[in-house]
Coordinates of C-alpha atoms in Angstrom, one line a residue:
M1 CA -2.3 13.5 -6.7
P2 CA -5.3 13.6 -4.3
K3 CA -4.6 12.7 -0.7
V4 CA -7.5 11.3 1.2
L5 CA -8.1 10.3 4.8
L6 CA -10.3 7.3 5.3
C7 CA -12.2 6.5 8.5
G8 CA -14.2 3.6 9.8
A9 CA -17.6 3.9 11.6
V10 CA -17.7 7.2 13.6
Q11 CA -20.6 6.1 15.8
G12 CA -21.1 9.7 16.9
H13 CA -17.5 10.3 17.9
W14 CA -17.2 13.2 15.5
E15 CA -15.3 15.7 17.7
L16 CA -12.6 13.0 18.5
L17 CA -12.3 12.3 14.7
F18 CA -12.1 16.0 13.7
E19 CA -9.5 16.7 16.4
R20 CA -7.3 13.9 15.0
A21 CA -7.9 15.1 11.5
R22 CA -6.8 18.6 12.4
K23 CA -3.5 17.3 13.9
L24 CA -2.8 15.1 10.9
N25 CA -3.4 18.0 8.5
A26 CA -1.2 20.3 10.6
A27 CA 1.6 17.7 10.5
A28 CA 1.2 17.3 6.7
K29 CA 2.2 21.0 6.2
D30 CA 2.7 21.4 2.5
K31 CA 0.4 18.5 1.5
P32 CA -2.7 18.5 3.6
F33 CA -5.5 16.0 3.0
D34 CA -8.0 16.9 0.3
A35 CA -11.0 15.0 1.9
L36 CA -12.1 12.8 4.8
V37 CA -14.4 9.9 4.0
C38 CA -16.1 8.0 6.8
V39 CA -17.7 4.6 6.1
G40 CA -20.1 2.8 8.4
R41 CA -22.3 3.8 11.4
C42 CA -22.2 7.6 11.7
F43 CA -25.2 8.8 13.7
P44 CA -25.7 10.8 15.8
L45 CA -24.3 13.6 13.6
P46 CA -22.5 16.6 15.2
V47 CA -25.2 19.2 15.5
E48 CA -22.8 22.1 15.7
Y49 CA -21.5 21.2 12.2
L50 CA -24.9 21.0 10.5
T51 CA -26.3 23.7 8.2
G52 CA -26.9 26.9 10.0
A53 CA -25.1 25.9 13.2
G54 CA -21.9 27.9 12.4
K55 CA -19.1 25.4 12.7
Q56 CA -17.1 24.1 9.6
T57 CA -15.5 20.7 9.3
P58 CA -11.6 20.8 9.3
L59 CA -11.6 19.5 5.8
P60 CA -14.3 18.4 3.3
T61 CA -16.0 15.5 5.0
Y62 CA -18.1 12.7 3.5
F63 CA -19.9 10.0 5.4
L64 CA -21.6 6.7 4.3
P65 CA -24.3 5.5 6.7
A66 CA -24.6 1.8 7.6
H67 CA -27.3 0.1 9.7
E68 CA -27.9 2.8 12.2
A69 CA -29.4 2.3 15.6
A70 CA -32.8 4.0 15.6
R71 CA -32.1 5.8 18.9
S72 CA -29.1 7.5 17.4
W73 CA -31.4 9.7 15.3
Q74 CA -34.9 9.4 16.7
E75 CA -34.2 10.9 20.1
D76 CA -33.2 14.3 18.8
A77 CA -35.4 16.6 16.6
T78 CA -32.5 17.9 14.6
Q79 CA -31.1 14.4 14.0
T80 CA -34.6 13.2 12.9
E81 CA -35.0 16.1 10.5
V82 CA -31.6 15.4 8.8
F83 CA -32.3 11.7 8.7
D84 CA -35.7 12.3 7.0
R85 CA -34.1 14.6 4.4
L86 CA -31.4 12.1 3.7
S87 CA -33.9 9.3 3.4
A88 CA -35.7 11.2 0.7
A89 CA -32.6 11.4 -1.5
E90 CA -33.1 9.9 -5.0
Q91 CA -31.1 6.8 -5.8
L92 CA -27.9 7.4 -7.8
S93 CA -28.0 11.0 -6.5
E94 CA -25.0 13.3 -5.8
P95 CA -23.8 13.6 -2.2
V96 CA -26.2 15.5 0.0
E97 CA -24.8 18.5 1.8
V98 CA -25.8 18.6 5.5
G99 CA -23.4 21.3 6.6
D100 CA -20.5 23.6 5.5
G101 CA -18.1 21.1 3.8
F102 CA -20.1 18.2 5.3
F103 CA -21.7 15.7 2.9
C104 CA -23.7 12.4 3.1
L105 CA -23.2 9.6 0.6
A106 CA -26.9 8.6 0.7
G107 CA -28.3 5.6 -1.3
A108 CA -26.3 4.2 -4.2
G109 CA -24.5 6.6 -6.5
V110 CA -21.4 7.8 -8.2
A111 CA -19.6 11.1 -7.3
T112 CA -16.3 12.9 -7.6
I113 CA -14.4 13.6 -4.4
A114 CA -11.2 15.5 -4.6
G115 CA -10.8 14.6 -8.3
L116 CA -11.4 10.9 -7.6
K117 CA -14.3 8.9 -9.1
V118 CA -16.1 7.1 -6.3
A119 CA -19.0 4.7 -6.2
Y120 CA -20.9 4.1 -3.0
V121 CA -23.8 2.1 -1.5
S122 CA -25.1 3.1 1.9
G123 CA -26.8 0.9 4.4
T124 CA -27.2 -2.8 4.5
E125 CA -29.0 -5.2 2.2
T126 CA -32.7 -5.4 2.3
H127 CA -34.3 -8.8 2.1
G128 CA -37.5 -7.7 0.5
Q129 CA -38.5 -8.0 -3.1
E130 CA -35.6 -7.8 -5.7
D131 CA -37.1 -4.7 -7.3
E132 CA -37.6 -3.0 -4.0
K133 CA -36.3 0.6 -3.8
G134 CA -33.4 1.1 -1.5
T135 CA -33.3 3.6 1.4
L136 CA -30.7 5.5 3.3
L137 CA -30.1 2.5 5.6
T138 CA -30.9 -0.3 3.2
Y139 CA -30.1 -1.1 -0.5
S140 CA -31.8 -3.5 -2.8
K141 CA -30.6 -5.6 -5.8
A142 CA -32.4 -3.2 -8.0
S143 CA -30.6 -0.1 -6.8
V144 CA -27.2 -1.9 -7.0
N145 CA -28.0 -3.1 -10.5
A146 CA -28.7 0.4 -11.5
L147 CA -25.4 1.6 -10.0
V148 CA -23.5 -1.1 -11.9
Q149 CA -25.2 -0.2 -15.1
Q150 CA -24.4 3.5 -14.6
L151 CA -20.7 2.7 -14.1
L152 CA -20.5 0.4 -17.1
A153 CA -22.3 2.8 -19.3
S154 CA -19.9 5.7 -18.5
G155 CA -17.4 4.7 -21.2
D156 CA -14.7 3.9 -18.6
Q157 CA -15.4 0.1 -18.6
G158 CA -16.6 0.5 -15.0
D159 CA -13.3 2.1 -13.8
A160 CA -13.6 3.7 -10.4
D161 CA -10.9 4.9 -8.0
F162 CA -12.9 3.9 -4.9
L163 CA -15.9 1.8 -3.9
F164 CA -17.4 2.6 -0.5
T165 CA -19.8 0.0 1.1
A166 CA -21.0 -0.5 4.6
E167 CA -20.8 -4.3 4.3
Y168 CA -18.1 -6.7 3.2
P169 CA -18.8 -8.7 0.1
T170 CA -19.5 -12.4 0.3
S171 CA -16.5 -14.6 -0.7
F172 CA -13.7 -12.1 0.0
Q173 CA -12.0 -14.8 2.1
L174 CA -11.4 -17.1 -1.0
L175 CA -7.9 -17.7 -2.3
L176 CA -6.4 -16.6 1.0
P177 CA -4.5 -18.6 3.7
E178 CA -6.2 -18.6 7.0
Q179 CA -3.4 -16.7 8.7
Q180 CA -4.1 -13.7 6.5
L181 CA -7.6 -13.4 7.9
P182 CA -8.4 -12.0 11.4
H183 CA -10.4 -14.5 13.4
G184 CA -13.5 -12.3 13.4
L185 CA -13.6 -12.2 9.6
Q186 CA -13.0 -15.8 8.8
A187 CA -16.7 -16.9 9.1
M188 CA -18.3 -13.6 8.0
R189 CA -21.0 -14.1 5.4
G190 CA -21.0 -10.7 3.9
S191 CA -23.3 -9.4 1.2
A192 CA -23.9 -11.3 -2.0
T193 CA -25.3 -8.1 -3.6
V194 CA -22.1 -6.2 -2.9
R195 CA -20.2 -9.1 -4.3
A196 CA -22.2 -8.7 -7.5
I197 CA -20.8 -5.2 -7.8
V198 CA -17.1 -6.3 -7.6
Q199 CA -17.7 -9.1 -10.0
Q200 CA -18.3 -6.5 -12.7
V201 CA -16.7 -3.3 -11.5
H202 CA -13.0 -3.2 -10.5
P203 CA -12.1 -0.2 -8.3
K204 CA -8.6 0.6 -7.2
Y205 CA -9.8 0.5 -3.6
H206 CA -12.8 -1.0 -1.9
I207 CA -13.3 0.5 1.6
T208 CA -15.7 -0.9 4.2
S209 CA -16.1 -1.0 8.0
R210 CA -17.9 -3.2 10.5
G211 CA -17.2 -0.7 13.3
G212 CA -19.9 -0.6 16.0
D213 CA -21.7 -3.7 15.0
G214 CA -20.7 -5.5 18.2
T215 CA -18.9 -8.3 16.5
R216 CA -15.2 -9.4 16.3
G217 CA -15.3 -8.1 12.7
D218 CA -14.7 -4.6 14.1
V219 CA -11.0 -4.8 13.1
F220 CA -8.6 -3.2 10.7
Y221 CA -8.0 -5.5 7.8
Q222 CA -6.2 -5.3 4.4
R223 CA -6.8 -8.2 2.1
L224 CA -4.0 -9.2 -0.3
P225 CA -4.7 -7.4 -3.5
Y226 CA -6.5 -9.2 -6.3
V227 CA -6.3 -8.8 -10.0
S228 CA -9.2 -8.8 -12.5
E229 CA -9.4 -8.5 -16.3
V230 CA -11.4 -5.5 -17.5
A231 CA -14.0 -7.0 -19.9
G232 CA -13.4 -6.0 -23.5
T233 CA -10.0 -4.4 -23.0
G234 CA -7.6 -7.2 -22.2
R235 CA -6.0 -5.1 -19.4
K236 CA -5.6 -6.0 -15.8
Q237 CA -6.8 -4.0 -12.8
L238 CA -5.6 -4.4 -9.3
T239 CA -8.0 -3.9 -6.4
R240 CA -7.3 -3.6 -2.7
L241 CA -10.0 -4.3 -0.1
I242 CA -9.5 -2.4 3.2
G243 CA -11.7 -2.8 6.3
L244 CA -11.5 -0.1 9.0
S245 CA -12.3 -0.4 12.6
G246 CA -14.7 2.0 14.3
V247 CA -13.4 5.2 15.9
N248 CA -11.9 4.4 19.3
K249 CA -9.3 5.4 21.8
V250 CA -7.6 2.0 22.0
K251 CA -3.9 1.9 21.1
D252 CA -4.1 -1.3 19.2
K253 CA -3.0 -1.7 15.5
A254 CA -5.8 -4.2 15.1
R255 CA -8.3 -1.5 15.8
K256 CA -6.9 1.1 13.4
Y257 CA -9.7 3.4 12.2
L258 CA -7.9 5.9 10.1
H259 CA -6.0 5.2 6.9
A260 CA -4.3 7.7 4.5
L261 CA -4.0 7.2 0.8
Q262 CA -2.5 9.2 -2.0
V263 CA -4.0 8.0 -5.3
V264 CA -3.5 8.9 -9.0
P265 CA -7.1 9.2 -10.4
F266 CA -8.1 7.1 -13.3
A267 CA -9.1 10.3 -15.1
Q268 CA -5.5 11.5 -15.0
Q269 CA -4.1 8.2 -16.4
S270 CA -3.4 7.6 -20.1
A271 CA -4.5 4.4 -21.8
E272 CA -0.9 3.2 -21.7
E273 CA -0.7 3.9 -17.9
R274 CA -3.9 2.0 -17.3
H275 CA -2.5 -1.0 -19.1
R276 CA 0.8 -0.9 -17.1
V277 CA -0.1 -2.5 -13.8
D278 CA 2.5 -3.5 -11.2
I279 CA 1.4 -6.8 -9.8
P280 CA 2.7 -7.2 -6.2
A281 CA 3.7 -10.6 -4.8
G282 CA 0.9 -12.4 -3.1
T283 CA -1.7 -11.0 -5.5
T284 CA -4.7 -13.4 -6.0
Q285 CA -7.2 -13.8 -8.7
N286 CA -10.6 -12.0 -8.3
P287 CA -12.2 -14.1 -5.5
Y288 CA -15.7 -13.0 -6.4
L289 CA -15.4 -14.2 -10.0
H290 CA -13.8 -17.3 -8.7
A291 CA -16.9 -17.8 -6.5
M292 CA -19.2 -17.3 -9.4
L293 CA -17.3 -20.0 -11.5
D294 CA -17.1 -22.2 -8.4
E295 CA -20.9 -22.1 -8.0
A296 CA -21.5 -22.6 -11.6
T297 CA -19.3 -25.6 -11.9
S298 CA -20.7 -27.2 -8.7
R299 CA -24.2 -27.5 -10.2
T300 CA -23.2 -30.6 -12.1
G301 CA -26.6 -32.2 -11.5
E302 CA -28.5 -29.6 -13.6
P303 CA -28.8 -29.5 -17.4
D304 CA -26.3 -27.4 -19.2
A305 CA -28.9 -24.9 -20.3
K306 CA -29.6 -24.1 -16.6
R307 CA -26.0 -23.6 -15.5
R308 CA -24.9 -20.1 -15.1
K309 CA -22.8 -18.8 -18.0
V310 CA -19.5 -17.3 -17.0
D311 CA -17.4 -15.1 -19.3
P312 CA -13.9 -16.8 -19.5
A313 CA -12.3 -13.4 -20.1
A314 CA -13.7 -12.2 -16.8
T315 CA -11.9 -15.0 -14.9
G316 CA -8.5 -14.1 -16.4
G317 CA -8.7 -17.0 -18.9
L318 CA -8.4 -19.7 -16.2
S319 CA -10.4 -22.8 -16.7
A320 CA -12.8 -24.2 -14.1
E321 CA -10.4 -27.0 -13.4
Q322 CA -7.6 -24.5 -12.7
I323 CA -9.7 -22.4 -10.4
E324 CA -10.9 -25.4 -8.5
Q325 CA -7.4 -26.5 -8.0
L326 CA -6.3 -23.1 -6.8
T327 CA -9.2 -22.9 -4.4
A328 CA -8.4 -26.3 -2.9
K329 CA -4.8 -25.2 -2.4
S330 CA -5.7 -21.9 -0.9
R331 CA -7.9 -23.6 1.6
G332 CA -4.9 -25.7 2.5
G333 CA -3.0 -22.5 3.5
E334 CA -0.6 -22.2 0.6
Q335 CA 0.5 -18.8 -0.6
F336 CA 0.1 -17.8 -4.3
F337 CA 2.4 -15.5 -6.1
Y338 CA 1.5 -13.8 -9.4
D339 CA 4.1 -14.4 -12.2
Q340 CA 4.6 -11.1 -14.0
R341 CA 6.3 -12.8 -16.9
L342 CA 3.0 -14.6 -17.6
A343 CA 0.9 -11.6 -16.7
L344 CA 2.5 -9.6 -19.5
K345 CA 1.4 -12.2 -22.0
G346 CA -2.1 -12.6 -20.5
Q347 CA -3.4 -15.1 -18.0
R348 CA -2.8 -18.8 -18.9
K349 CA -2.1 -22.0 -17.2
G350 CA 0.6 -21.5 -14.6
G351 CA -0.1 -17.7 -14.2
L352 CA -0.5 -18.3 -10.5
L353 CA 2.3 -20.2 -9.0
P354 CA 2.1 -21.8 -5.5
G355 CA 5.0 -20.8 -3.3
Q356 CA 7.4 -23.7 -2.8
N357 CA 10.0 -24.4 -0.2
N358 CA 13.4 -25.6 -1.3
Q359 CA 14.0 -28.6 1.0
Q360 CA 17.8 -28.6 0.3
Q361 CA 18.0 -24.9 1.2
Q362 CA 16.1 -25.5 4.4
Q363 CA 18.4 -28.3 5.4
Q364 CA 21.5 -26.2 4.6
R365 CA 20.1 -23.3 6.7
R366 CA 19.5 -25.7 9.6
R367 CA 23.1 -27.0 9.3
N368 CA 24.3 -23.5 9.4
N369 CA 22.0 -22.7 12.3
R370 CA 20.7 -19.6 10.6
P371 CA 17.2 -18.3 11.4
L372 CA 14.6 -19.1 8.8
V373 CA 13.2 -16.2 6.7
A374 CA 9.5 -16.8 6.3
D375 CA 7.9 -16.5 2.9
R376 CA 6.2 -13.1 2.5
A377 CA 3.1 -12.6 0.5
E378 CA 2.7 -8.9 1.1
C379 CA 5.0 -6.0 0.4
W380 CA 8.0 -5.9 2.7
F381 CA 8.0 -2.2 3.1
C382 CA 4.4 -0.8 3.1
L383 CA 3.6 0.5 6.6
S384 CA 0.0 -0.8 6.2
T385 CA 1.2 -4.4 5.7
P386 CA 0.0 -6.5 8.7
T387 CA 3.2 -8.5 8.8
L388 CA 5.6 -5.5 8.5
E389 CA 8.5 -6.0 10.9
R390 CA 8.0 -2.8 12.8
H391 CA 10.8 -3.6 15.3
L392 CA 13.3 -2.6 12.5
I393 CA 11.8 0.9 12.1
V394 CA 14.0 3.7 13.4
S395 CA 12.0 6.8 12.7
I396 CA 9.0 7.8 10.6
G397 CA 8.6 11.2 8.8
Q398 CA 5.7 12.6 6.7
E399 CA 6.8 11.0 3.4
A400 CA 9.4 8.4 4.2
Y401 CA 10.8 6.4 7.1
L402 CA 14.2 5.1 8.2
A403 CA 14.7 1.4 9.1
M404 CA 17.3 -1.3 9.6
P405 CA 17.3 -3.8 6.9
K406 CA 16.7 -7.5 7.3
G407 CA 20.1 -9.1 7.3
A408 CA 22.2 -5.9 7.6
I409 CA 25.8 -5.8 6.3
C410 CA 26.8 -4.0 9.6
G411 CA 25.3 -1.9 12.3
D412 CA 25.5 1.2 10.0
H413 CA 23.4 -0.3 7.2
L414 CA 20.0 1.4 6.9
L415 CA 17.1 1.9 4.5
I416 CA 15.3 5.1 3.6
V417 CA 11.9 3.9 2.5
P418 CA 9.2 6.1 0.9
I419 CA 5.8 5.6 2.5
A420 CA 4.1 5.6 -0.9
H421 CA 4.3 2.3 -2.7
E422 CA 6.1 3.0 -5.9
A423 CA 8.3 0.6 -7.9
S424 CA 10.8 3.4 -8.9
T425 CA 12.2 6.3 -6.9
L426 CA 11.7 8.4 -10.1
A427 CA 7.9 7.9 -9.7
L428 CA 7.9 9.5 -6.2
S429 CA 6.6 13.0 -5.6
D430 CA 9.0 16.0 -5.1
A431 CA 7.9 16.1 -1.5
T432 CA 9.0 12.6 -0.9
W433 CA 12.4 13.2 -2.5
R434 CA 12.9 16.3 -0.4
E435 CA 12.3 14.3 2.8
M436 CA 14.5 11.5 1.6
E437 CA 17.3 14.0 0.9
R438 CA 16.7 15.4 4.4
F439 CA 17.2 11.9 5.9
K440 CA 20.4 11.6 3.8
A441 CA 21.7 15.0 5.1
A442 CA 20.9 14.0 8.7
L443 CA 22.6 10.6 8.3
R444 CA 25.6 12.3 6.7
R445 CA 26.0 14.5 9.9
Y446 CA 25.4 11.4 12.1
F447 CA 28.2 9.4 10.4
A448 CA 30.5 12.4 10.3
S449 CA 30.3 12.5 14.1
Q450 CA 31.7 8.9 14.1
D451 CA 34.4 9.7 11.5
K452 CA 32.5 7.9 8.8
E453 CA 31.0 8.9 5.4
L454 CA 27.8 8.2 3.7
L455 CA 27.3 5.7 0.8
V456 CA 23.9 5.5 -1.0
I457 CA 22.6 2.8 -3.4
D458 CA 19.4 3.2 -5.4
R459 CA 18.5 0.2 -7.5
N460 CA 15.7 0.8 -10.0
V461 CA 15.5 -2.6 -11.7
A462 CA 12.3 -4.4 -12.5
T463 CA 11.9 -7.7 -10.4
L464 CA 9.1 -10.2 -10.2
G465 CA 6.5 -9.5 -7.6
A466 CA 6.1 -6.4 -5.4
T467 CA 8.7 -3.8 -5.8
H468 CA 8.7 -1.0 -3.2
C469 CA 11.6 1.3 -4.0
H470 CA 14.1 2.4 -1.3
L471 CA 17.6 3.7 -0.8
Q472 CA 20.2 1.6 0.9
I473 CA 22.5 3.5 3.2
V474 CA 25.9 2.4 4.5
G475 CA 28.2 4.2 6.9
V476 CA 31.8 3.8 5.6
P477 CA 34.8 4.4 7.9
K478 CA 36.8 7.4 6.5
E479 CA 39.9 5.3 6.0
K480 CA 38.0 3.0 3.6
A481 CA 35.8 5.7 2.0
G482 CA 38.5 6.9 -0.4
A483 CA 38.5 3.5 -2.1
A484 CA 34.8 3.4 -2.8
R485 CA 34.8 4.4 -6.4
R486 CA 37.8 2.1 -7.2
V487 CA 36.0 -0.9 -5.6
F488 CA 32.7 -0.3 -7.2
E489 CA 34.2 0.1 -10.7
A490 CA 36.5 -2.9 -10.2
E491 CA 33.7 -5.1 -9.0
G492 CA 31.5 -3.7 -11.8
E493 CA 34.0 -5.1 -14.4
K494 CA 33.5 -8.6 -13.0
Y495 CA 29.7 -8.3 -13.3
H496 CA 29.2 -6.3 -16.4
V497 CA 28.2 -3.2 -14.5
K498 CA 29.7 -0.2 -16.3
F499 CA 29.4 3.1 -14.5
H500 CA 29.6 6.7 -15.8
E501 CA 29.8 9.7 -13.5
L502 CA 26.7 11.8 -13.0
L503 CA 27.6 15.4 -12.6
R504 CA 25.5 17.8 -10.6
G505 CA 22.9 19.8 -12.5
A506 CA 22.7 23.6 -12.5
D507 CA 19.6 23.5 -10.2
E508 CA 21.4 21.5 -7.6
K509 CA 24.5 23.7 -7.6
A510 CA 22.2 26.8 -7.2
D511 CA 20.5 25.0 -4.2
E512 CA 23.8 24.3 -2.6
K513 CA 25.1 27.8 -3.2
A514 CA 21.9 29.3 -1.6
N515 CA 22.0 26.7 1.2
A516 CA 18.5 25.7 0.3
P517 CA 16.7 24.0 3.2
S518 CA 15.1 21.4 1.0
T519 CA 16.1 19.9 -2.3
T520 CA 15.1 17.0 -4.5
G521 CA 18.8 16.1 -5.0
P522 CA 19.5 14.2 -8.3
L523 CA 15.9 13.6 -9.2
E524 CA 15.6 15.7 -12.3
L525 CA 19.1 14.7 -13.5
L526 CA 18.2 11.0 -13.1
R527 CA 15.0 11.5 -15.0
Q528 CA 16.8 13.1 -17.9
Q529 CA 19.7 10.6 -17.9
T530 CA 17.7 7.4 -17.5
D531 CA 14.6 8.1 -19.7
G532 CA 12.5 5.8 -17.7
K533 CA 14.8 2.8 -18.1
S534 CA 16.3 0.6 -15.4
F535 CA 19.4 1.8 -13.7
L536 CA 21.7 1.4 -10.7
Y537 CA 22.7 4.7 -9.0
A538 CA 25.3 5.1 -6.3
E539 CA 26.6 8.1 -4.2
L540 CA 30.1 7.1 -3.1
P541 CA 32.2 8.9 -0.5
D542 CA 35.6 10.1 -1.5
G543 CA 37.3 10.1 1.9
E544 CA 37.4 13.8 2.1
G545 CA 33.8 14.7 2.8
G546 CA 32.8 14.8 -0.9
T547 CA 30.6 12.6 -3.0
T548 CA 31.0 10.9 -6.4
R549 CA 27.8 10.0 -8.3
L550 CA 27.9 6.9 -10.5
L551 CA 25.2 5.7 -12.8
H552 CA 24.8 2.3 -14.6
D553 CA 22.3 1.9 -17.3
V554 CA 20.9 -1.6 -16.9
E555 CA 20.4 -3.6 -20.1
G556 CA 19.6 -7.3 -20.2
K557 CA 20.5 -9.5 -17.2
H558 CA 21.7 -7.7 -14.1
Y559 CA 23.1 -8.8 -10.7
V560 CA 20.4 -7.3 -8.6
Q561 CA 22.5 -7.5 -5.4
F562 CA 25.5 -5.8 -7.0
G563 CA 25.2 -2.6 -4.8
R564 CA 25.2 -4.6 -1.6
H565 CA 28.0 -6.8 -2.9
A566 CA 30.2 -3.9 -3.7
A567 CA 29.5 -2.2 -0.4
S568 CA 30.4 -5.5 1.4
C569 CA 33.7 -5.7 -0.5
L570 CA 34.5 -2.1 0.3
L571 CA 34.0 -2.9 4.0
D572 CA 36.1 -6.1 3.7
M573 CA 33.1 -8.2 4.4
P574 CA 32.5 -9.9 1.0
R575 CA 30.7 -12.9 2.6
R576 CA 27.9 -10.6 3.8
A577 CA 26.8 -9.8 0.2
N578 CA 23.9 -12.1 0.5
W579 CA 21.4 -10.7 3.1
K580 CA 19.9 -14.1 3.9
F581 CA 23.3 -15.2 5.3
C582 CA 23.2 -12.2 7.6
V583 CA 19.8 -12.7 9.2
V584 CA 19.8 -12.9 13.0
T585 CA 17.1 -13.6 15.5
K586 CA 14.3 -11.1 16.2
P587 CA 15.7 -10.3 19.7
E588 CA 19.1 -9.5 18.1
E589 CA 17.4 -7.4 15.5
E590 CA 15.6 -5.4 18.2
K591 CA 18.8 -4.9 20.1
L592 CA 20.6 -3.6 16.9
T593 CA 17.7 -1.3 16.1
Q594 CA 17.5 0.1 19.7
T595 CA 21.3 0.7 19.8
F596 CA 21.2 2.7 16.6
K597 CA 18.1 4.7 17.7
R598 CA 19.8 5.8 20.8
Q599 CA 22.9 7.1 18.8
W600 CA 20.7 8.5 16.1
K601 CA 18.3 10.5 18.4
P602 CA 20.3 13.8 18.4
F603 CA 20.1 13.9 14.6
D604 CA 16.5 12.6 14.1
F605 CA 14.6 15.6 12.7
T606 CA 11.3 13.6 12.9
L607 CA 11.4 14.0 16.7
E608 CA 11.5 17.8 16.4
E609 CA 8.3 17.6 14.2
D610 CA 6.5 15.4 16.7
E611 CA 7.3 17.8 19.5
G612 CA 6.0 20.7 17.4
E613 CA 2.6 19.2 16.9

């Protein structure tokens, strides 16, 4: 699975960027980045890394020019020479090599970077004739149309892993509540020609940057994902738009200019895998197709023959009336959540459901004086989510992080969360499993120092909306630990949860015997035993330092909070089974997290890695 580092406008700060990239690669150890891709203003280029100068980039580096200031390349003969050579590149060409491992994505084209299929358009839109040829710093409708045709004619229905553009597309703000848009992007016009690309081509990721343009749009931004229907296939495709800030030294999350992604290439996915799309909560319809239909239906004063024809399949099967209704509601600030049950059957009326507040529940919460839990449109656990509650994070490793949960059962209730967004722990890489096991081992030592034992819950059950897998961890006092299996099995009888013991595999026993420093734990055994089906897995303490592994094969309806419920019963806190009843104020959450961090510090292996960088 290729691992790429994405960067916003470099604006000549190449040495700063390369130094940061070297440190990140060194920290990545067994899984370094395969490529660095920079989008936006890039001149002046680093002369010492150009052809014949001797220096080599720390990793294969690609850059996509934007609207460059003339002085950034005209005042130096070497810069001018490179600029002229890049300007002469044919449209739809391959990346142009300007140095050892240093490439320019010039013009409009399609390329393969680290096994990923990428489409790109450099520069900003020219306002000349429609058939005007694009240049390094400008693109025309003709060059973009040629790019789209090349993608659609490739036999992949226009599939691309990445689209890189130096401009935002027009209408990306549609179907979003205002609070999801940074102020500097709310009134941005964007490019109608770039919009024309994403009306027909549906990449997994669309990356852009306004860095260095002197506007308030120079910010880090992740749009809520949107879903499109790939014409002629009936399958859905999810796209994420990410805008990166320009390279800077400011310690501000809103000015983030680097973003790491690990992506499974389309080329490595089977037809079945392409059809199986996990739709996160908060996903919207394709805003660009929505805009097309909105424009077409607004031209009611013109004869039918002159109205723009829109393919209903391209809009997910929604009628003009439905889309108009959704647009009106989105402008009013409501959140929309994608209903997976309907998505599996294809889009139809009601496929997008507005989030609704239950008035009675709100009144009950107020009576109980409990803090309100705000509706969340994005993933709860992705580190890149703008609304992630970072004050709950305890420590961050290379592949996973440790955090306090929202509404913890007790002060020893934690989550081990993989950084990669996967619905099931079985879909995680071996490297991620090894680090999660490392967190478990460190937590086991931490709890042992307090005369407690470790309890682990892994719920792999499909739910509506975004599912970001994670492990729940609970520290159990030794005097209660011996009853763990009995309590879990007894409570399981009440809720039709039937466990069977999962015995250690030969590989694990060999690792334990050899005191292997890293292990993937029960990964292979779980893969064999579950065969890709839903399951509930628990590692229960026995009161004597040992662990019993129990597995429940989920069929039909399942009490999704069973693991938490059983753990609460074990701790004699049955009323804390519902996390929403345990939510406290943010200051209290911060206090709980800081208290745990102080106690955890001697066992936190991530601090050792930070010191070693």
